[in-house]
């Protein structure tokens, strides 16, 4: 099929920028030429992009100085923890997923903290993010971890604290206020964690 050149004055140009993705459509009064790159791919990309943005925006973003939120979790040893309980004592709250390389790096340090400070009155709430009991327990057994954990199949509790990123460690004082927040960039060393936690007991 042969197309005639016409003046561009009869065109309507739509430009949509999504990061580095642009879709151009030029429609003519007499007949039309639709120039669009990867319509289906672009539509899928838009849906995916929206999903990513929504994932980042859902949930809280607690910082130092914020109060611990209310939540409840059942630990692997049968005990229960809640925001109300943790707000009355020095606490260390950890979110992880055993498929996360940084979490795997961090968990041994958390175990050392638990071994050294649980007996000194620090309450620990080590909780998975979107990972079930069997998966977590298998990892615990394979890596010699013994601290109690709470397997959270969803992001419900996690979303009360953060909207993205694991591992995340929150340390709060006896007033229930978060004093230290550690994330994955960079992953904190044991010495950094231990120094922060011991300072809350003084």
C-alpha positions as protocol buffer text, in pm:
chain_id: "A"
residue {
  index: 1
  type: UNK
  ca { x: 0 y: 0 z: 0 }
}
residue {
  index: 2
  type: UNK
  ca { x: 126 y: 346 z: -89 }
}
residue {
  index: 3
  type: UNK
  ca { x: 86 y: 644 z: 143 }
}
residue {
  index: 4
  type: UNK
  ca { x: 95 y: 1008 z: 38 }
}
residue {
  index: 5
  type: UNK
  ca { x: 292 y: 1265 z: 230 }
}
residue {
  index: 6
  type: UNK
  ca { x: 68 y: 1522 z: 392 }
}
residue {
  index: 7
  type: UNK
  ca { x: 153 y: 1826 z: 595 }
}
residue {
  index: 8
  type: UNK
  ca { x: 214 y: 1757 z: 965 }
}
residue {
  index: 9
  type: UNK
  ca { x: -38 y: 2030 z: 1056 }
}
residue {
  index: 10
  type: UNK
  ca { x: -313 y: 1772 z: 1034 }
}
residue {
  index: 11
  type: UNK
  ca { x: -162 y: 1553 z: 1301 }
}
residue {
  index: 12
  type: UNK
  ca { x: -226 y: 1523 z: 1668 }
}
residue {
  index: 13
  type: UNK
  ca { x: 78 y: 1408 z: 1860 }
}
residue {
  index: 14
  type: UNK
  ca { x: 47 y: 1227 z: 2186 }
}
residue {
  index: 15
  type: UNK
  ca { x: 358 y: 1179 z: 2390 }
}
residue {
  index: 16
  type: UNK
  ca { x: 367 y: 978 z: 2708 }
}
residue {
  index: 17
  type: UNK
  ca { x: 686 y: 941 z: 2904 }
}
residue {
  index: 18
  type: UNK
  ca { x: 721 y: 650 z: 3142 }
}
residue {
  index: 19
  type: UNK
  ca { x: 1081 y: 653 z: 3267 }
}
residue {
  index: 20
  type: UNK
  ca { x: 1274 y: 586 z: 2947 }
}
residue {
  index: 21
  type: UNK
  ca { x: 973 y: 453 z: 2758 }
}
residue {
  index: 22
  type: UNK
  ca { x: 792 y: 682 z: 2511 }
}
residue {
  index: 23
  type: UNK
  ca { x: 487 y: 607 z: 2299 }
}
residue {
  index: 24
  type: UNK
  ca { x: 420 y: 820 z: 1998 }
}
residue {
  index: 25
  type: UNK
  ca { x: 93 y: 815 z: 1809 }
}
residue {
  index: 26
  type: UNK
  ca { x: 19 y: 1032 z: 1509 }
}
residue {
  index: 27
  type: UNK
  ca { x: -336 y: 1027 z: 1376 }
}
residue {
  index: 28
  type: UNK
  ca { x: -440 y: 1203 z: 1055 }
}
residue {
  index: 29
  type: UNK
  ca { x: -771 y: 1353 z: 949 }
}
residue {
  index: 30
  type: UNK
  ca { x: -774 y: 1170 z: 617 }
}
residue {
  index: 31
  type: UNK
  ca { x: -670 y: 817 z: 683 }
}
residue {
  index: 32
  type: UNK
  ca { x: -429 y: 767 z: 967 }
}
residue {
  index: 33
  type: UNK
  ca { x: -89 y: 631 z: 1040 }
}
residue {
  index: 34
  type: UNK
  ca { x: -45 y: 484 z: 1383 }
}
residue {
  index: 35
  type: UNK
  ca { x: 318 y: 475 z: 1481 }
}
residue {
  index: 36
  type: UNK
  ca { x: 353 y: 296 z: 1812 }
}
residue {
  index: 37
  type: UNK
  ca { x: 634 y: 78 z: 1936 }
}
residue {
  index: 38
  type: UNK
  ca { x: 541 y: -238 z: 2112 }
}
residue {
  index: 39
  type: UNK
  ca { x: 183 y: -152 z: 2204 }
}
residue {
  index: 40
  type: UNK
  ca { x: 124 y: -474 z: 2390 }
}
residue {
  index: 41
  type: UNK
  ca { x: 468 y: -466 z: 2553 }
}
residue {
  index: 42
  type: UNK
  ca { x: 421 y: -106 z: 2655 }
}
residue {
  index: 43
  type: UNK
  ca { x: 82 y: -182 z: 2808 }
}
residue {
  index: 44
  type: UNK
  ca { x: 228 y: -468 z: 3006 }
}
residue {
  index: 45
  type: UNK
  ca { x: 515 y: -246 z: 3114 }
}
residue {
  index: 46
  type: UNK
  ca { x: 272 y: 21 z: 3232 }
}
residue {
  index: 47
  type: UNK
  ca { x: 81 y: -230 z: 3442 }
}
residue {
  index: 48
  type: UNK
  ca { x: 404 y: -364 z: 3585 }
}
residue {
  index: 49
  type: UNK
  ca { x: 530 y: -14 z: 3661 }
}
residue {
  index: 50
  type: UNK
  ca { x: 210 y: 78 z: 3837 }
}
residue {
  index: 51
  type: UNK
  ca { x: 237 y: -242 z: 4041 }
}
residue {
  index: 52
  type: UNK
  ca { x: 593 y: -152 z: 4147 }
}
residue {
  index: 53
  type: UNK
  ca { x: 493 y: 196 z: 4250 }
}
residue {
  index: 54
  type: UNK
  ca { x: 200 y: 62 z: 4447 }
}
residue {
  index: 55
  type: UNK
  ca { x: 428 y: -187 z: 4623 }
}
residue {
  index: 56
  type: UNK
  ca { x: 662 y: 91 z: 4729 }
}
residue {
  index: 57
  type: UNK
  ca { x: 383 y: 317 z: 4847 }
}
residue {
  index: 58
  type: UNK
  ca { x: 180 y: 68 z: 5048 }
}
residue {
  index: 59
  type: UNK
  ca { x: 270 y: 58 z: 5414 }
}
residue {
  index: 60
  type: UNK
  ca { x: 430 y: 286 z: 5666 }
}
residue {
  index: 61
  type: UNK
  ca { x: 782 y: 420 z: 5672 }
}
residue {
  index: 62
  type: UNK
  ca { x: 880 y: 436 z: 6039 }
}
residue {
  index: 63
  type: UNK
  ca { x: 1189 y: 630 z: 6137 }
}
residue {
  index: 64
  type: UNK
  ca { x: 1383 y: 702 z: 6452 }
}
residue {
  index: 65
  type: UNK
  ca { x: 1157 y: 895 z: 6685 }
}
residue {
  index: 66
  type: UNK
  ca { x: 837 y: 716 z: 6579 }
}
residue {
  index: 67
  type: UNK
  ca { x: 633 y: 506 z: 6819 }
}
residue {
  index: 68
  type: UNK
  ca { x: 615 y: 130 z: 6771 }
}
residue {
  index: 69
  type: UNK
  ca { x: 283 y: 38 z: 6604 }
}
residue {
  index: 70
  type: UNK
  ca { x: 31 y: -204 z: 6744 }
}
residue {
  index: 71
  type: UNK
  ca { x: 54 y: -561 z: 6613 }
}
residue {
  index: 72
  type: UNK
  ca { x: 46 y: -919 z: 6736 }
}
residue {
  index: 73
  type: UNK
  ca { x: 258 y: -1215 z: 6633 }
}
residue {
  index: 74
  type: UNK
  ca { x: 290 y: -1575 z: 6748 }
}
residue {
  index: 75
  type: UNK
  ca { x: 649 y: -1693 z: 6778 }
}
residue {
  index: 76
  type: UNK
  ca { x: 781 y: -2039 z: 6692 }
}
residue {
  index: 77
  type: UNK
  ca { x: 823 y: -2124 z: 7061 }
}
residue {
  index: 78
  type: UNK
  ca { x: 454 y: -2060 z: 7126 }
}
residue {
  index: 79
  type: UNK
  ca { x: 501 y: -1720 z: 7290 }
}
residue {
  index: 80
  type: UNK
  ca { x: 322 y: -1410 z: 7169 }
}
residue {
  index: 81
  type: UNK
  ca { x: 453 y: -1061 z: 7114 }
}
residue {
  index: 82
  type: UNK
  ca { x: 258 y: -742 z: 7060 }
}
residue {
  index: 83
  type: UNK
  ca { x: 328 y: -378 z: 7008 }
}
residue {
  index: 84
  type: UNK
  ca { x: 181 y: -304 z: 7350 }
}
residue {
  index: 85
  type: UNK
  ca { x: 423 y: -547 z: 7516 }
}
residue {
  index: 86
  type: UNK
  ca { x: 728 y: -426 z: 7324 }
}
residue {
  index: 87
  type: UNK
  ca { x: 655 y: -63 z: 7405 }
}
residue {
  index: 88
  type: UNK
  ca { x: 723 y: -138 z: 7773 }
}
residue {
  index: 89
  type: UNK
  ca { x: 1079 y: -266 z: 7734 }
}
residue {
  index: 90
  type: UNK
  ca { x: 1388 y: -242 z: 7518 }
}
residue {
  index: 91
  type: UNK
  ca { x: 1304 y: -426 z: 7199 }
}
residue {
  index: 92
  type: UNK
  ca { x: 1466 y: -548 z: 6879 }
}
residue {
  index: 93
  type: UNK
  ca { x: 1233 y: -613 z: 6586 }
}
residue {
  index: 94
  type: UNK
  ca { x: 1369 y: -780 z: 6273 }
}
residue {
  index: 95
  type: UNK
  ca { x: 1212 y: -846 z: 5932 }
}
residue {
  index: 96
  type: UNK
  ca { x: 1370 y: -1092 z: 5692 }
}
residue {
  index: 97
  type: UNK
  ca { x: 1318 y: -1349 z: 5419 }
}
residue {
  index: 98
  type: UNK
  ca { x: 1554 y: -1644 z: 5393 }
}
residue {
  index: 99
  type: UNK
  ca { x: 1577 y: -1607 z: 5014 }
}
residue {
  index: 100
  type: UNK
  ca { x: 1732 y: -1262 z: 5062 }
}
residue {
  index: 101
  type: UNK
  ca { x: 2116 y: -1265 z: 5048 }
}
residue {
  index: 102
  type: UNK
  ca { x: 2147 y: -966 z: 5282 }
}
residue {
  index: 103
  type: UNK
  ca { x: 1910 y: -1130 z: 5529 }
}
residue {
  index: 104
  type: UNK
  ca { x: 2121 y: -1443 z: 5527 }
}
residue {
  index: 105
  type: UNK
  ca { x: 2421 y: -1228 z: 5605 }
}
residue {
  index: 106
  type: UNK
  ca { x: 2238 y: -1049 z: 5887 }
}
residue {
  index: 107
  type: UNK
  ca { x: 2065 y: -1337 z: 6064 }
}
residue {
  index: 108
  type: UNK
  ca { x: 2379 y: -1476 z: 6236 }
}
residue {
  index: 109
  type: UNK
  ca { x: 2435 y: -1132 z: 6390 }
}
residue {
  index: 110
  type: UNK
  ca { x: 2077 y: -1125 z: 6512 }
}
residue {
  index: 111
  type: UNK
  ca { x: 2128 y: -1469 z: 6666 }
}
residue {
  index: 112
  type: UNK
  ca { x: 2435 y: -1337 z: 6850 }
}
residue {
  index: 113
  type: UNK
  ca { x: 2234 y: -1040 z: 6975 }
}
residue {
  index: 114
  type: UNK
  ca { x: 1960 y: -1273 z: 7094 }
}
residue {
  index: 115
  type: UNK
  ca { x: 2209 y: -1497 z: 7274 }
}
residue {
  index: 116
  type: UNK
  ca { x: 2368 y: -1202 z: 7451 }
}
residue {
  index: 117
  type: UNK
  ca { x: 2071 y: -980 z: 7528 }
}
residue {
  index: 118
  type: UNK
  ca { x: 1752 y: -1183 z: 7561 }
}
residue {
  index: 119
  type: UNK
  ca { x: 1863 y: -1280 z: 7911 }
}
residue {
  index: 120
  type: UNK
  ca { x: 1921 y: -910 z: 7993 }
}
residue {
  index: 121
  type: UNK
  ca { x: 1558 y: -819 z: 7938 }
}
residue {
  index: 122
  type: UNK
  ca { x: 1560 y: -726 z: 7569 }
}
residue {
  index: 123
  type: UNK
  ca { x: 1254 y: -850 z: 7381 }
}
residue {
  index: 124
  type: UNK
  ca { x: 1311 y: -985 z: 7031 }
}
residue {
  index: 125
  type: UNK
  ca { x: 1052 y: -1013 z: 6755 }
}
residue {
  index: 126
  type: UNK
  ca { x: 1218 y: -1177 z: 6454 }
}
residue {
  index: 127
  type: UNK
  ca { x: 959 y: -1199 z: 6177 }
}
residue {
  index: 128
  type: UNK
  ca { x: 962 y: -1318 z: 5820 }
}
residue {
  index: 129
  type: UNK
  ca { x: 817 y: -1113 z: 5539 }
}
residue {
  index: 130
  type: UNK
  ca { x: 596 y: -1321 z: 5309 }
}
residue {
  index: 131
  type: UNK
  ca { x: 753 y: -1653 z: 5404 }
}
residue {
  index: 132
  type: UNK
  ca { x: 581 y: -1951 z: 5567 }
}
residue {
  index: 133
  type: UNK
  ca { x: 677 y: -2158 z: 5869 }
}
residue {
  index: 134
  type: UNK
  ca { x: 817 y: -2462 z: 5689 }
}
residue {
  index: 135
  type: UNK
  ca { x: 1054 y: -2261 z: 5474 }
}
residue {
  index: 136
  type: UNK
  ca { x: 1186 y: -2058 z: 5767 }
}
residue {
  index: 137
  type: UNK
  ca { x: 1221 y: -2360 z: 5994 }
}
residue {
  index: 138
  type: UNK
  ca { x: 1418 y: -2550 z: 5728 }
}
residue {
  index: 139
  type: UNK
  ca { x: 1658 y: -2258 z: 5702 }
}
residue {
  index: 140
  type: UNK
  ca { x: 1688 y: -2232 z: 6081 }
}
residue {
  index: 141
  type: UNK
  ca { x: 1778 y: -2600 z: 6109 }
}
residue {
  index: 142
  type: UNK
  ca { x: 2025 y: -2591 z: 5821 }
}
residue {
  index: 143
  type: UNK
  ca { x: 2208 y: -2290 z: 5963 }
}
residue {
  index: 144
  type: UNK
  ca { x: 2200 y: -2362 z: 6335 }
}
residue {
  index: 145
  type: UNK
  ca { x: 1972 y: -2072 z: 6428 }
}
residue {
  index: 146
  type: UNK
  ca { x: 1782 y: -2113 z: 6754 }
}
residue {
  index: 147
  type: UNK
  ca { x: 1611 y: -1782 z: 6828 }
}
residue {
  index: 148
  type: UNK
  ca { x: 1230 y: -1785 z: 6812 }
}
residue {
  index: 149
  type: UNK
  ca { x: 1075 y: -1645 z: 6495 }
}
residue {
  index: 150
  type: UNK
  ca { x: 732 y: -1560 z: 6368 }
}
residue {
  index: 151
  type: UNK
  ca { x: 654 y: -1682 z: 6017 }
}
residue {
  index: 152
  type: UNK
  ca { x: 441 y: -1422 z: 5842 }
}
residue {
  index: 153
  type: UNK
  ca { x: 288 y: -1547 z: 5517 }
}
residue {
  index: 154
  type: UNK
  ca { x: 191 y: -1194 z: 5418 }
}
residue {
  index: 155
  type: UNK
  ca { x: 331 y: -842 z: 5448 }
}
residue {
  index: 156
  type: UNK
  ca { x: 67 y: -729 z: 5694 }
}
residue {
  index: 157
  type: UNK
  ca { x: 290 y: -675 z: 5999 }
}
residue {
  index: 158
  type: UNK
  ca { x: 583 y: -563 z: 5783 }
}
residue {
  index: 159
  type: UNK
  ca { x: 369 y: -295 z: 5619 }
}
residue {
  index: 160
  type: UNK
  ca { x: 309 y: -136 z: 5961 }
}
residue {
  index: 161
  type: UNK
  ca { x: 681 y: -59 z: 5969 }
}
residue {
  index: 162
  type: UNK
  ca { x: 806 y: -22 z: 5614 }
}
residue {
  index: 163
  type: UNK
  ca { x: 710 y: -21 z: 5247 }
}
residue {
  index: 164
  type: UNK
  ca { x: 1021 y: -182 z: 5097 }
}
residue {
  index: 165
  type: UNK
  ca { x: 1354 y: -339 z: 5176 }
}
residue {
  index: 166
  type: UNK
  ca { x: 1481 y: -624 z: 5391 }
}
residue {
  index: 167
  type: UNK
  ca { x: 1648 y: -694 z: 5621 }
}
residue {
  index: 168
  type: UNK
  ca { x: 1514 y: -425 z: 5851 }
}
residue {
  index: 169
  type: UNK
  ca { x: 1600 y: -392 z: 6219 }
}
residue {
  index: 170
  type: UNK
  ca { x: 1416 y: -161 z: 6461 }
}
residue {
  index: 171
  type: UNK
  ca { x: 1541 y: -100 z: 6814 }
}
residue {
  index: 172
  type: UNK
  ca { x: 1319 y: 79 z: 7062 }
}
residue {
  index: 173
  type: UNK
  ca { x: 1357 y: 200 z: 7420 }
}
residue {
  index: 174
  type: UNK
  ca { x: 1137 y: 138 z: 7722 }
}
residue {
  index: 175
  type: UNK
  ca { x: 921 y: 430 z: 7614 }
}
residue {
  index: 176
  type: UNK
  ca { x: 824 y: 246 z: 7296 }
}
residue {
  index: 177
  type: UNK
  ca { x: 997 y: 499 z: 7072 }
}
residue {
  index: 178
  type: UNK
  ca { x: 1215 y: 370 z: 6789 }
}
residue {
  index: 179
  type: UNK
  ca { x: 1573 y: 479 z: 6854 }
}
residue {
  index: 180
  type: UNK
  ca { x: 1763 y: 295 z: 6582 }
}
residue {
  index: 181
  type: UNK
  ca { x: 1667 y: 173 z: 6234 }
}
residue {
  index: 182
  type: UNK
  ca { x: 1897 y: -46 z: 6025 }
}
residue {
  index: 183
  type: UNK
  ca { x: 1826 y: -142 z: 5665 }
}
residue {
  index: 184
  type: UNK
  ca { x: 2012 y: -314 z: 5384 }
}
residue {
  index: 185
  type: UNK
  ca { x: 2225 y: -27 z: 5254 }
}
residue {
  index: 186
  type: UNK
  ca { x: 2465 y: -106 z: 5402 }
}
residue {
  index: 187
  type: UNK
  ca { x: 2390 y: -417 z: 5603 }
}
residue {
  index: 188
  type: UNK
  ca { x: 2500 y: -333 z: 5959 }
}
residue {
  index: 189
  type: UNK
  ca { x: 2773 y: -531 z: 6128 }
}
residue {
  index: 190
  type: UNK
  ca { x: 2726 y: -713 z: 6457 }
}
residue {
  index: 191
  type: UNK
  ca { x: 2934 y: -449 z: 6632 }
}
residue {
  index: 192
  type: UNK
  ca { x: 2705 y: -171 z: 6506 }
}
residue {
  index: 193
  type: UNK
  ca { x: 2395 y: -358 z: 6617 }
}
residue {
  index: 194
  type: UNK
  ca { x: 2543 y: -451 z: 6953 }
}
residue {
  index: 195
  type: UNK
  ca { x: 2657 y: -97 z: 7024 }
}
residue {
  index: 196
  type: UNK
  ca { x: 2311 y: 44 z: 6949 }
}
residue {
  index: 197
  type: UNK
  ca { x: 2130 y: -217 z: 7157 }
}
residue {
  index: 198
  type: UNK
  ca { x: 2361 y: -196 z: 7458 }
}
residue {
  index: 199
  type: UNK
  ca { x: 2321 y: 181 z: 7458 }
}
residue {
  index: 200
  type: UNK
  ca { x: 1946 y: 144 z: 7509 }
}
residue {
  index: 201
  type: UNK
  ca { x: 2002 y: -56 z: 7828 }
}
residue {
  index: 202
  type: UNK
  ca { x: 2211 y: 211 z: 7996 }
}
